[in-house]
Short mmCIF file of C-alpha atoms in Angstrom, two decimals:
data_model
loop_
_atom_site.label_atom_id
_atom_site.label_comp_id
_atom_site.label_asym_id
_atom_site.label_seq_id
_atom_site.Cartn_x
_atom_site.Cartn_y
_atom_site.Cartn_z
CA MET A 1 27.53 4.79 -0.71
CA ILE A 2 26.95 8.43 -1.60
CA GLU A 3 28.39 10.80 1.01
CA LEU A 4 26.29 13.34 2.89
CA SER A 5 28.44 16.16 1.48
CA HIS A 6 27.14 15.36 -2.01
CA TYR A 7 23.58 16.20 -0.95
CA GLN A 8 24.63 19.21 1.11
CA THR A 9 26.20 20.85 -1.94
CA ARG A 10 22.92 20.61 -3.83
CA MET A 11 20.46 21.54 -1.10
CA ARG A 12 20.16 24.71 0.94
CA ASN A 13 18.13 22.91 3.65
CA PRO A 14 20.46 20.67 5.72
CA LEU A 15 17.49 18.66 7.01
CA LEU A 16 16.41 17.85 3.45
CA ALA A 17 20.00 16.87 2.70
CA GLN A 18 19.92 14.44 5.64
CA VAL A 19 16.70 12.84 4.39
CA ALA A 20 18.12 12.54 0.87
CA PHE A 21 21.27 10.95 2.33
CA HIS A 22 19.13 8.57 4.39
CA ASN A 23 17.40 7.44 1.17
CA GLN A 24 20.62 7.43 -0.87
CA LEU A 25 18.91 9.28 -3.72
CA SER A 26 20.51 9.10 -7.15
CA ASN A 27 21.38 12.23 -9.13
CA GLU A 28 18.35 11.58 -11.34
CA GLN A 29 16.09 11.42 -8.29
CA LEU A 30 17.64 14.58 -6.90
CA ASP A 31 16.92 16.36 -10.17
CA GLU A 32 13.31 15.19 -10.05
CA LEU A 33 12.94 16.16 -6.40
CA LEU A 34 14.34 19.67 -6.84
CA ASN A 35 12.71 20.26 -10.24
CA PRO A 36 9.45 18.26 -10.32
CA ILE A 37 8.48 16.87 -13.72
CA ASP A 38 4.97 17.25 -15.12
CA TYR A 39 4.74 13.94 -16.96
CA PRO A 40 2.29 13.75 -19.87
CA PRO A 41 -0.07 10.76 -20.08
CA SER A 42 1.56 7.55 -21.25
CA SER A 43 1.67 7.28 -25.04
CA PHE A 44 1.63 3.46 -25.00
CA TRP A 45 -0.43 2.46 -28.02
CA ALA A 46 -2.65 -0.03 -26.16
CA PHE A 47 -4.33 2.72 -24.10
CA GLU A 48 -5.70 4.30 -27.27
CA ALA A 49 -6.53 0.93 -28.79
CA LEU A 50 -8.46 -0.12 -25.69
CA SER A 51 -10.35 3.16 -25.42
CA THR A 52 -11.34 2.78 -29.09
CA GLN A 53 -12.57 -0.78 -28.59
CA LEU A 54 -14.53 0.19 -25.47
CA ARG A 55 -16.19 3.07 -27.30
CA GLU A 56 -17.17 0.62 -30.02
CA ALA A 57 -18.65 -1.68 -27.38
CA ILE A 58 -20.61 1.22 -25.87
CA ALA A 59 -21.92 2.25 -29.28
CA ASN A 60 -22.99 -1.35 -29.95
CA GLN A 61 -24.62 -1.57 -26.50
CA GLU A 62 -22.43 -4.50 -25.50
CA LYS A 63 -22.14 -5.43 -21.84
CA ILE A 64 -18.76 -4.81 -20.20
CA ILE A 65 -17.60 -6.38 -16.93
CA VAL A 66 -14.69 -5.14 -14.81
CA CYS A 67 -12.96 -7.92 -12.84
CA GLY A 68 -10.80 -6.59 -10.00
CA ASP A 69 -8.87 -7.72 -6.93
CA TYR A 70 -9.73 -7.57 -3.22
CA ASP A 71 -6.97 -5.25 -1.98
CA ALA A 72 -7.01 -1.45 -1.95
CA ASP A 73 -5.38 -1.24 -5.37
CA GLY A 74 -7.83 -3.66 -6.98
CA ILE A 75 -10.86 -2.09 -5.30
CA CYS A 76 -9.90 1.45 -6.32
CA ALA A 77 -9.00 0.32 -9.84
CA THR A 78 -12.39 -1.35 -10.22
CA ALA A 79 -14.17 1.79 -9.01
CA ILE A 80 -12.13 3.95 -11.42
CA LEU A 81 -13.04 1.87 -14.45
CA VAL A 82 -16.70 1.37 -13.52
CA LYS A 83 -17.23 5.10 -13.01
CA THR A 84 -15.34 5.95 -16.19
CA LEU A 85 -17.42 3.57 -18.31
CA ARG A 86 -20.73 4.42 -16.66
CA ASP A 87 -20.13 8.11 -17.26
CA ALA A 88 -19.36 7.25 -20.89
CA GLY A 89 -22.76 5.55 -21.23
CA ALA A 90 -21.68 1.92 -20.95
CA THR A 91 -23.65 -0.98 -19.58
CA VAL A 92 -21.05 -2.11 -17.10
CA GLY A 93 -20.93 -4.57 -14.24
CA TYR A 94 -18.11 -5.57 -11.93
CA TYR A 95 -16.99 -8.44 -9.75
CA ILE A 96 -14.21 -8.81 -7.19
CA PRO A 97 -13.70 -12.34 -5.88
CA HIS A 98 -14.31 -13.33 -2.28
CA ARG A 99 -10.88 -13.87 -0.74
CA PHE A 100 -11.85 -17.13 0.99
CA GLU A 101 -14.53 -18.60 -1.27
CA ASP A 102 -13.16 -17.64 -4.69
CA GLY A 103 -9.45 -17.12 -4.04
CA TYR A 104 -7.22 -14.74 -5.97
CA GLY A 105 -7.96 -13.68 -9.53
CA LEU A 106 -10.66 -14.33 -12.09
CA SER A 107 -12.09 -17.86 -11.99
CA VAL A 108 -13.58 -19.96 -14.77
CA SER A 109 -16.90 -20.14 -12.90
CA THR A 110 -17.09 -16.34 -12.74
CA VAL A 111 -16.40 -16.11 -16.47
CA GLU A 112 -19.12 -18.65 -17.24
CA ALA A 113 -21.64 -16.77 -15.09
CA ALA A 114 -20.77 -13.50 -16.85
CA LEU A 115 -21.04 -15.09 -20.29
CA GLU A 116 -24.50 -16.42 -19.40
CA LYS A 117 -25.52 -12.86 -18.50
CA GLY A 118 -24.41 -11.60 -21.90
CA TYR A 119 -21.11 -9.91 -21.10
CA THR A 120 -18.89 -9.75 -24.17
CA ARG A 121 -16.00 -7.60 -22.92
CA PHE A 122 -13.95 -8.49 -19.86
CA ILE A 123 -11.53 -5.98 -18.29
CA LEU A 124 -9.18 -7.63 -15.79
CA VAL A 125 -7.61 -4.95 -13.62
CA ASP A 126 -4.92 -5.50 -10.96
CA ASN A 127 -5.08 -9.18 -11.89
CA GLY A 128 -5.14 -11.21 -15.07
CA VAL A 129 -1.58 -12.05 -16.09
CA SER A 130 -1.85 -15.42 -14.34
CA ALA A 131 -5.57 -16.13 -14.99
CA HIS A 132 -4.81 -18.46 -17.90
CA ALA A 133 -7.77 -20.85 -17.48
CA ALA A 134 -10.25 -17.97 -17.14
CA LEU A 135 -8.77 -16.21 -20.18
CA ALA A 136 -9.07 -19.39 -22.24
CA ARG A 137 -12.75 -19.66 -21.25
CA ILE A 138 -13.37 -16.05 -22.28
CA SER A 139 -11.89 -16.83 -25.69
CA GLU A 140 -13.99 -19.99 -26.01
CA GLY A 141 -17.07 -17.91 -25.24
CA GLN A 142 -16.29 -15.59 -28.17
CA ALA A 143 -15.75 -12.67 -25.80
CA LYS A 144 -12.78 -10.31 -25.55
CA ALA A 145 -10.41 -9.91 -22.61
CA TYR A 146 -8.35 -6.84 -21.75
CA ILE A 147 -5.73 -6.87 -18.99
CA LEU A 148 -4.39 -3.93 -16.96
CA ASP A 149 -2.11 -5.59 -14.43
CA HIS A 150 1.25 -4.97 -12.78
CA HIS A 151 1.92 -8.37 -11.24
CA GLU A 152 4.82 -10.56 -12.30
CA MET A 153 4.33 -12.31 -15.64
CA THR A 154 5.73 -15.82 -16.07
CA GLN A 155 4.12 -16.28 -19.51
CA THR A 156 2.26 -14.09 -21.94
CA PRO A 157 -1.48 -14.14 -21.16
CA GLN A 158 -4.09 -14.84 -23.82
CA CYS A 159 -5.98 -11.58 -24.30
CA GLU A 160 -7.04 -8.98 -26.82
CA LEU A 161 -4.89 -6.22 -25.31
CA LEU A 162 -2.33 -6.26 -22.51
CA ILE A 163 -1.31 -3.16 -20.57
CA HIS A 164 1.54 -3.91 -18.16
CA PRO A 165 4.05 -1.45 -16.64
CA SER A 166 6.96 -3.40 -18.14
CA LEU A 167 5.66 -2.37 -21.58
CA LEU A 168 5.31 1.34 -20.79
CA GLU A 169 7.73 4.25 -20.92
CA GLU A 170 10.28 4.47 -18.09
CA PRO A 171 8.36 6.95 -15.86
CA TYR A 172 5.41 4.51 -15.77
CA ARG A 173 7.34 1.29 -15.05
CA ASP A 174 6.26 1.20 -11.38
CA SER A 175 2.55 1.84 -11.96
CA CYS A 176 0.07 -0.13 -9.86
CA GLY A 177 -3.26 -1.40 -11.20
CA SER A 178 -5.17 1.76 -10.27
CA ALA A 179 -2.55 3.97 -11.95
CA LEU A 180 -3.05 1.97 -15.15
CA ALA A 181 -6.83 2.26 -14.77
CA TYR A 182 -6.53 6.00 -14.26
CA GLN A 183 -4.37 6.31 -17.38
CA LEU A 184 -7.16 4.63 -19.35
CA SER A 185 -9.79 6.86 -17.74
CA THR A 186 -8.01 10.00 -19.00
CA ARG A 187 -8.91 8.88 -22.54
CA PHE A 188 -12.56 9.36 -21.53
CA THR A 189 -12.69 12.05 -18.85
CA ASP A 190 -10.81 14.48 -16.64
CA ASP A 191 -12.02 13.48 -13.17
CA GLY A 192 -10.16 14.56 -10.03
CA TYR A 193 -11.90 11.93 -7.90
CA LEU A 194 -10.55 9.15 -10.09
CA MET A 195 -7.08 10.66 -9.78
CA SER A 196 -7.46 10.72 -5.99
CA LEU A 197 -8.52 7.06 -5.93
CA ALA A 198 -5.45 6.19 -8.00
CA ALA A 199 -3.26 8.17 -5.59
CA VAL A 200 -4.72 6.29 -2.60
CA ALA A 201 -4.02 2.97 -4.33
CA THR A 202 -0.49 3.98 -5.29
CA ILE A 203 0.29 4.74 -1.65
CA ALA A 204 -1.44 1.52 -0.53
CA ASP A 205 0.47 -0.72 -2.93
CA VAL A 206 3.85 0.61 -1.70
CA VAL A 207 5.27 1.23 -5.18
CA ASP A 208 8.18 3.61 -5.71
CA LEU A 209 7.11 7.26 -5.53
CA TRP A 210 9.26 8.38 -8.43
CA GLY A 211 8.43 9.07 -12.04
CA ALA A 212 4.75 9.28 -12.89
CA ASN A 213 3.78 7.86 -9.48
CA ARG A 214 5.19 10.91 -7.76
CA LEU A 215 3.14 13.28 -9.91
CA LEU A 216 0.01 11.12 -9.53
CA VAL A 217 0.17 11.08 -5.72
CA ARG A 218 1.02 14.77 -5.44
CA GLU A 219 -1.78 15.85 -7.78
CA GLY A 220 -4.27 13.31 -6.44
CA LEU A 221 -3.74 14.51 -2.87
CA SER A 222 -4.12 18.10 -4.04
CA LYS A 223 -7.47 17.24 -5.66
CA LEU A 224 -8.60 15.44 -2.49
CA ASN A 225 -7.70 18.39 -0.27
CA THR A 226 -9.45 20.83 -2.58
CA ASN A 227 -12.62 18.85 -3.27
CA ARG A 228 -12.96 16.79 -0.05
CA TYR A 229 -14.53 13.81 -1.83
CA PRO A 230 -17.23 12.50 0.56
CA ALA A 231 -16.51 8.75 0.25
CA LEU A 232 -12.88 9.24 1.22
CA ILE A 233 -13.47 11.95 3.82
CA ALA A 234 -16.04 9.74 5.58
CA LEU A 235 -13.27 7.17 6.26
CA MET A 236 -11.10 9.74 8.08
CA GLU A 237 -11.21 10.15 11.85
CA ARG A 238 -9.43 13.50 11.56
CA VAL A 239 -9.70 15.47 8.35
CA GLU A 240 -7.56 18.51 9.04
CA SER A 241 -4.60 16.93 7.23
CA LEU A 242 -5.04 14.89 4.06
CA ASP A 243 -1.61 13.63 3.11
CA GLU A 244 0.10 10.32 2.39
CA THR A 245 0.60 9.66 6.10
CA SER A 246 -3.00 10.23 7.17
CA LEU A 247 -4.24 8.14 4.23
CA SER A 248 -1.86 5.32 5.19
CA PHE A 249 -3.13 5.22 8.77
CA GLN A 250 -6.81 6.12 8.35
CA ILE A 251 -8.21 5.35 4.89
CA ILE A 252 -6.09 2.55 3.42
CA PRO A 253 -6.33 0.13 6.40
CA LYS A 254 -10.12 0.42 6.31
CA ILE A 255 -10.31 -0.32 2.57
CA ASN A 256 -7.98 -3.30 2.95
CA ALA A 257 -9.83 -4.54 6.05
CA VAL A 258 -13.01 -5.18 4.06
CA GLY A 259 -11.16 -7.49 1.67
CA ARG A 260 -9.25 -9.16 4.49
CA MET A 261 -12.22 -9.89 6.74
CA ASN A 262 -14.97 -10.33 4.10
CA GLU A 263 -17.73 -10.48 6.65
CA GLU A 264 -21.14 -8.80 6.38
CA PHE A 265 -19.70 -6.04 4.18
CA SER A 266 -18.11 -7.28 0.95
CA VAL A 267 -15.49 -5.80 -1.36
CA ASN A 268 -18.14 -5.45 -4.07
CA GLN A 269 -20.22 -3.34 -1.68
CA LEU A 270 -17.08 -1.28 -1.04
CA VAL A 271 -16.85 -0.48 -4.76
CA ASN A 272 -20.48 0.63 -4.57
CA TYR A 273 -19.56 2.78 -1.55
CA LEU A 274 -16.78 4.51 -3.50
CA LEU A 275 -19.22 5.24 -6.33
CA THR A 276 -22.23 6.50 -4.34
CA SER A 277 -23.10 10.14 -3.67
CA ASP A 278 -25.95 9.51 -1.20
CA PRO A 279 -24.87 11.16 2.12
CA LEU A 280 -26.94 8.88 4.36
CA LYS A 281 -25.73 5.77 2.55
CA LEU A 282 -22.15 6.97 2.82
CA GLN A 283 -22.49 7.60 6.55
CA ARG A 284 -24.04 4.19 7.22
CA MET A 285 -21.54 2.30 5.07
CA ALA A 286 -18.54 4.20 6.45
CA ALA A 287 -19.57 3.19 9.98
CA SER A 288 -19.72 -0.47 8.90
CA ILE A 289 -16.27 -0.22 7.31
CA ALA A 290 -14.81 1.32 10.47
CA GLU A 291 -16.31 -1.48 12.59
CA ILE A 292 -14.76 -4.11 10.31
CA ASN A 293 -11.39 -2.42 10.69
CA LEU A 294 -11.69 -2.59 14.49
CA LYS A 295 -12.33 -6.33 14.23
CA ARG A 296 -9.31 -6.64 11.93
CA LYS A 297 -7.12 -4.93 14.54
CA ALA A 298 -8.30 -7.33 17.25
CA VAL A 299 -7.61 -10.39 15.10
CA ASN A 300 -4.19 -9.04 14.15
CA SER A 301 -3.26 -8.49 17.81
CA ALA A 302 -4.25 -12.05 18.66
CA MET A 303 -2.20 -13.42 15.78
CA MET A 304 0.87 -11.39 16.69
CA ALA A 305 0.67 -12.80 20.21
CA LYS A 306 0.98 -16.28 18.68
CA THR A 307 4.13 -15.39 16.71
CA ARG A 308 6.46 -14.45 19.55
CA SER A 309 8.45 -17.66 19.07
CA ALA A 310 9.32 -16.52 15.55
CA LEU A 311 11.40 -13.68 16.97
CA ASN A 312 13.98 -16.23 18.10
CA ASP A 313 13.85 -18.37 14.93
CA SER A 314 17.41 -19.15 13.84
CA HIS A 315 16.58 -19.72 10.16
CA ALA A 316 17.35 -17.07 7.54
CA VAL A 317 13.70 -17.14 6.43
CA ILE A 318 10.88 -17.43 8.96
CA VAL A 319 7.99 -19.78 8.14
CA ILE A 320 5.15 -19.92 10.65
CA ASP A 321 1.66 -21.44 10.58
CA ASP A 322 -1.21 -21.94 12.98
CA PRO A 323 -4.68 -23.45 12.58
CA GLU A 324 -6.19 -20.35 14.19
CA PHE A 325 -4.51 -17.84 11.89
CA HIS A 326 -6.97 -15.70 9.91
CA GLU A 327 -6.27 -16.02 6.21
CA GLY A 328 -7.05 -12.39 5.54
CA ILE A 329 -4.61 -11.07 8.15
CA VAL A 330 -1.52 -13.18 7.36
CA GLY A 331 -0.03 -10.44 5.15
CA ILE A 332 -0.22 -7.83 7.90
CA THR A 333 1.31 -10.26 10.41
CA ALA A 334 4.11 -11.16 8.01
CA GLY A 335 4.90 -7.50 7.41
CA GLN A 336 5.06 -6.78 11.14
CA LEU A 337 7.40 -9.73 11.67
CA VAL A 338 9.67 -8.48 8.88
CA ALA A 339 9.86 -5.11 10.63
CA GLN A 340 10.77 -6.81 13.92
CA THR A 341 13.25 -9.40 12.60
CA GLY A 342 14.67 -7.94 9.39
CA LYS A 343 14.14 -11.36 7.77
CA PRO A 344 11.86 -12.61 4.98
CA VAL A 345 8.70 -14.07 6.55
CA ILE A 346 6.00 -16.49 5.41
CA VAL A 347 2.81 -16.67 7.51
CA LEU A 348 0.34 -19.42 6.65
CA ALA A 349 -3.27 -20.17 7.53
CA HIS A 350 -4.61 -23.73 7.40
CA ARG A 351 -7.05 -24.78 4.69
CA GLU A 352 -8.40 -28.26 4.02
CA GLY A 353 -5.52 -30.12 2.40
CA TYR A 354 -3.20 -27.12 2.02
CA TYR A 355 -1.69 -24.03 3.60
CA LYS A 356 -2.40 -20.55 2.26
CA GLY A 357 -0.63 -17.37 3.22
CA SER A 358 1.54 -14.39 2.50
CA CYS A 359 5.24 -13.77 2.04
CA ARG A 360 6.93 -10.49 2.95
CA ALA A 361 10.58 -9.48 2.67
CA PRO A 362 12.76 -6.60 3.86
CA LEU A 363 13.69 -3.77 1.53
CA GLY A 364 16.39 -4.79 -0.92
CA SER A 365 15.20 -8.42 -1.20
CA ASP A 366 13.55 -10.37 -4.02
CA LEU A 367 11.14 -13.04 -2.81
CA ARG A 368 11.14 -15.06 -6.01
CA GLN A 369 14.92 -15.38 -5.89
CA ILE A 370 14.82 -16.32 -2.22
CA LEU A 371 12.11 -18.94 -2.69
CA GLU A 372 13.20 -20.26 -6.11
CA PRO A 373 14.88 -23.46 -4.77
CA ALA A 374 11.64 -24.41 -2.97
CA LEU A 375 9.02 -23.26 -5.50
CA SER A 376 8.76 -26.75 -7.03
CA LYS A 377 7.02 -27.74 -3.77
CA VAL A 378 4.44 -24.93 -4.10
CA GLN A 379 1.07 -25.25 -5.83
CA ARG A 380 0.53 -21.52 -6.28
CA TYR A 381 2.70 -18.43 -5.97
CA GLY A 382 2.58 -14.87 -7.26
CA GLY A 383 3.26 -11.27 -6.36
CA HIS A 384 6.12 -8.78 -6.19
CA ALA A 385 9.70 -8.67 -4.96
CA LEU A 386 8.67 -7.69 -1.41
CA ALA A 387 5.17 -9.19 -1.12
CA ALA A 388 3.56 -12.31 -2.52
CA GLY A 389 0.83 -14.88 -1.95
CA ILE A 390 1.57 -18.57 -1.62
CA GLU A 391 -0.27 -21.91 -1.40
CA ILE A 392 1.39 -25.17 -0.37
CA ALA A 393 -0.20 -28.63 -0.37
CA ALA A 394 -0.19 -30.17 3.10
CA ASP A 395 1.83 -33.17 1.94
CA GLN A 396 4.51 -30.84 0.49
CA TYR A 397 4.79 -28.47 3.42
CA GLU A 398 7.69 -30.13 5.24
CA ALA A 399 9.55 -30.66 1.97
CA PHE A 400 9.05 -26.98 1.13
CA LYS A 401 10.48 -25.86 4.46
CA SER A 402 13.42 -28.26 4.21
CA ALA A 403 14.31 -27.03 0.71
CA LEU A 404 13.94 -23.38 1.73
CA TYR A 405 15.96 -23.72 4.93
CA ALA A 406 18.73 -25.65 3.18
CA SER A 407 19.05 -23.15 0.32
CA THR A 408 19.09 -20.09 2.59
CA GLU A 409 21.23 -21.39 5.45
CA GLY A 410 23.75 -18.81 6.56
CA LYS A 411 22.42 -16.14 4.23
CA THR A 412 21.10 -12.69 5.06
CA PHE A 413 18.62 -10.74 3.00
CA GLY A 414 17.70 -7.11 2.57
CA GLY A 415 20.40 -4.53 2.95
CA GLY A 416 18.00 -1.73 2.11
CA GLU A 417 16.83 -1.14 5.67
CA ARG A 418 16.98 2.44 6.83
CA THR A 419 18.59 3.68 10.02
CA THR A 420 16.94 6.23 12.27
CA LEU A 421 17.77 9.93 12.17
CA ARG A 422 18.74 11.46 15.49
CA PHE A 423 16.77 14.52 16.62
CA ASP A 424 19.21 17.42 16.83
CA PRO A 425 17.40 20.61 17.90
CA GLU A 426 19.87 22.67 15.84
CA LEU A 427 19.03 20.64 12.73
CA PHE A 428 15.31 20.22 13.37
CA THR A 429 14.02 23.77 13.31
CA LEU A 430 10.38 24.49 12.50
CA GLU A 431 11.39 26.46 9.42
CA ARG A 432 13.53 23.64 8.02
CA TYR A 433 10.92 21.00 8.76
CA GLN A 434 8.16 23.02 7.09
CA ASP A 435 10.41 23.46 4.05
CA LEU A 436 11.06 19.69 4.05
CA MET A 437 7.31 19.07 3.89
CA ALA A 438 7.20 21.00 0.60
CA TYR A 439 9.00 18.03 -1.01
CA ARG A 440 6.21 15.56 -0.32
CA PRO A 441 5.02 12.96 -1.04
CA PHE A 442 7.13 10.66 1.10
CA GLY A 443 6.91 6.89 0.76
CA GLN A 444 8.60 3.98 -0.94
CA GLY A 445 11.88 5.19 -2.45
CA PHE A 446 11.76 8.50 -0.56
CA GLU A 447 10.96 7.76 3.05
CA LEU A 448 10.81 10.03 6.05
CA PRO A 449 13.17 8.23 8.43
CA SER A 450 12.16 7.25 11.92
CA ILE A 451 13.39 9.89 14.34
CA GLU A 452 15.28 8.95 17.48
CA ILE A 453 15.33 11.19 20.55
CA PRO A 454 17.96 9.66 22.85
CA ASN A 455 17.64 11.93 25.89
CA ALA A 456 14.39 13.90 26.18
CA GLN A 457 13.95 15.60 29.52
CA VAL A 458 10.39 15.09 30.81
CA VAL A 459 8.60 18.30 31.78
CA ARG A 460 5.10 16.90 32.25
CA PHE A 461 3.37 13.51 32.03
CA GLN A 462 -0.24 12.94 31.02
CA ALA A 463 -2.27 9.71 30.86
CA LEU A 464 -4.44 9.43 27.74
CA LYS A 465 -7.13 7.01 26.67
CA ASN A 466 -5.19 3.90 25.58
CA GLY A 467 -1.87 5.73 25.77
CA VAL A 468 0.39 8.32 27.36
CA LYS A 469 1.91 11.71 26.56
CA TRP A 470 5.15 13.24 27.72
CA GLU A 471 5.88 16.93 27.27
CA CYS A 472 9.66 17.02 26.89
CA ARG A 473 12.55 19.40 26.46
CA VAL A 474 15.38 18.67 24.01
CA GLY A 475 17.91 21.46 23.97
CA ASP A 476 15.93 24.67 23.76
CA GLN A 477 12.86 23.02 22.19
CA LEU A 478 9.69 21.75 23.79
CA LEU A 479 8.07 18.78 22.06
CA ASP A 480 5.46 16.10 22.76
CA VAL A 481 6.03 12.34 22.73
CA LEU A 482 2.90 10.23 22.34
CA SER A 483 2.77 6.47 22.77
CA PHE A 484 -0.17 4.12 22.34
CA ARG A 485 1.65 0.79 22.15
CA SER A 486 5.07 1.06 23.83
CA ILE A 487 4.62 2.24 27.41
CA PRO A 488 7.63 1.54 29.65
CA PRO A 489 7.31 0.55 33.32
CA GLY A 490 7.13 3.60 35.57
CA ALA A 491 6.12 5.83 32.66
CA SER A 492 4.59 8.47 34.92
CA THR A 493 7.71 8.94 37.03
CA LYS A 494 10.42 9.06 34.39
CA ALA A 495 12.60 12.17 34.34
CA GLU A 496 14.13 11.29 30.97
CA ILE A 497 13.01 9.09 28.09
CA ARG A 498 14.45 7.70 24.87
CA ALA A 499 11.94 7.43 22.03
CA THR A 500 11.83 6.50 18.35
CA GLY A 501 8.97 7.08 15.96
CA ARG A 502 7.25 9.34 13.42
CA LEU A 503 7.77 13.09 13.69
CA SER A 504 5.14 15.67 12.77
CA LEU A 505 4.08 19.21 13.62
CA SER A 506 1.08 20.05 15.77
CA THR A 507 -0.48 23.42 16.50
CA PHE A 508 -2.48 24.21 19.64
CA ARG A 509 -3.72 27.70 20.54
CA GLY A 510 -1.43 29.25 17.98
CA ASN A 511 1.71 27.45 19.18
CA THR A 512 3.41 24.99 16.83
CA ARG A 513 5.77 22.30 18.08
CA PHE A 514 7.09 18.89 17.13
CA THR A 515 5.18 15.75 18.10
CA LEU A 516 6.75 12.29 18.03
CA MET A 517 4.35 9.36 17.62
CA ALA A 518 6.54 6.77 19.31
CA ASP A 519 6.94 3.16 18.24
CA ASP A 520 9.42 2.51 21.02
CA VAL A 521 9.96 4.28 24.36
CA ALA A 522 12.35 3.52 27.20
#
């Protein structure tokens, strides 16, 4: 473990040094943090080769179809490529599968329908490396397939060109699908909106914010703040601050909710929303998206209420299923259970003849390694080290659990969890905190730690809609503690509280102070 003194010798701001220590940044990361690198576009040969082939297709008036995925990364990546090709004069269509009816990835039936409509070029973005049957059908139909995907490859896919982060230069090794799509778009255009979409997706996909990702998010957020792109702004409840935190809590959940719920508003309509410039259409569609997100929250709350027994599960890996679980929400539920238990979690919805769900793991884990002894019992699996999708035949479910429990008995996973940082009024000055904010973006690999205030003296209590607010004194500082989900008994009469959560600055009538959005209050 690197000692705090190492960071203090390199940083004039002791608060920044504490955050660097909390993240255990390497010397290379420190260098990049203190002296940001302006990475040039990737020079991987396949980007140029693909742009050349697509220009040929446009010149020959061939029909191109973009095949994406139903999460925020896949939706943004699809929008990036469709806009890029349309602006270049292409005849381009797109299709993202329905999560429940089509399942993950490009299907053979979708390929056949596209071939019948005359599509000769297929771009698979944020999916494709495991779509072997669909790729074979594209080849049989005398069409060409191009893949821009960052998911785990177990075998080389059959395609004309493959662009995968593992093949790129080191700064691009953690690129998500939208980052790859944006890299391709730069061969055609210089469009700040496309950069902002890629930045949103990079935050959403929780990839490391180092290397080219760091530059992409920083520049993409700058473009968004400068140009206030209507489709993204319309998804914000509060638009005074457009940063990685506000995107994570306001825009990204809404984009993901459409793919998760797949009700009256589909992911393909969401791509259309991201590409439209009609103000009335944007307003109407944004309202529908917000309503879907509210429904998603209600379903998630109901599911979490059903998982309380998992908190006392003695196994090293938690596996939980319920016939009433919503298939689109299992990933959120699994992630919340990981945060509460510190264990890998699998949450499964029931389908006819099989179980389908999501796996999540704590930081520092690798799901494939954890599940390897039981994967022979699985009919479908794929994803990343910390998040994956899984399908298990009903007649293999008990055998899967037995194999998993036996192979993980007595083990612990993770080790990358972060501790909280205690609020010291001498350390947390407004000047130091504002300087810390200059080193954004924060996220995977460079997190703002949760802040703990162990003994805040209550000055004033205020009841809010769906929550409460305490005005508190810590040392010589006044600060606000807000809570909308953890309200202790006797909240209005407490003289002192302990709270943990996300710290930010708020300004009211010219006065700036700290505000803690509490996850836990006692």
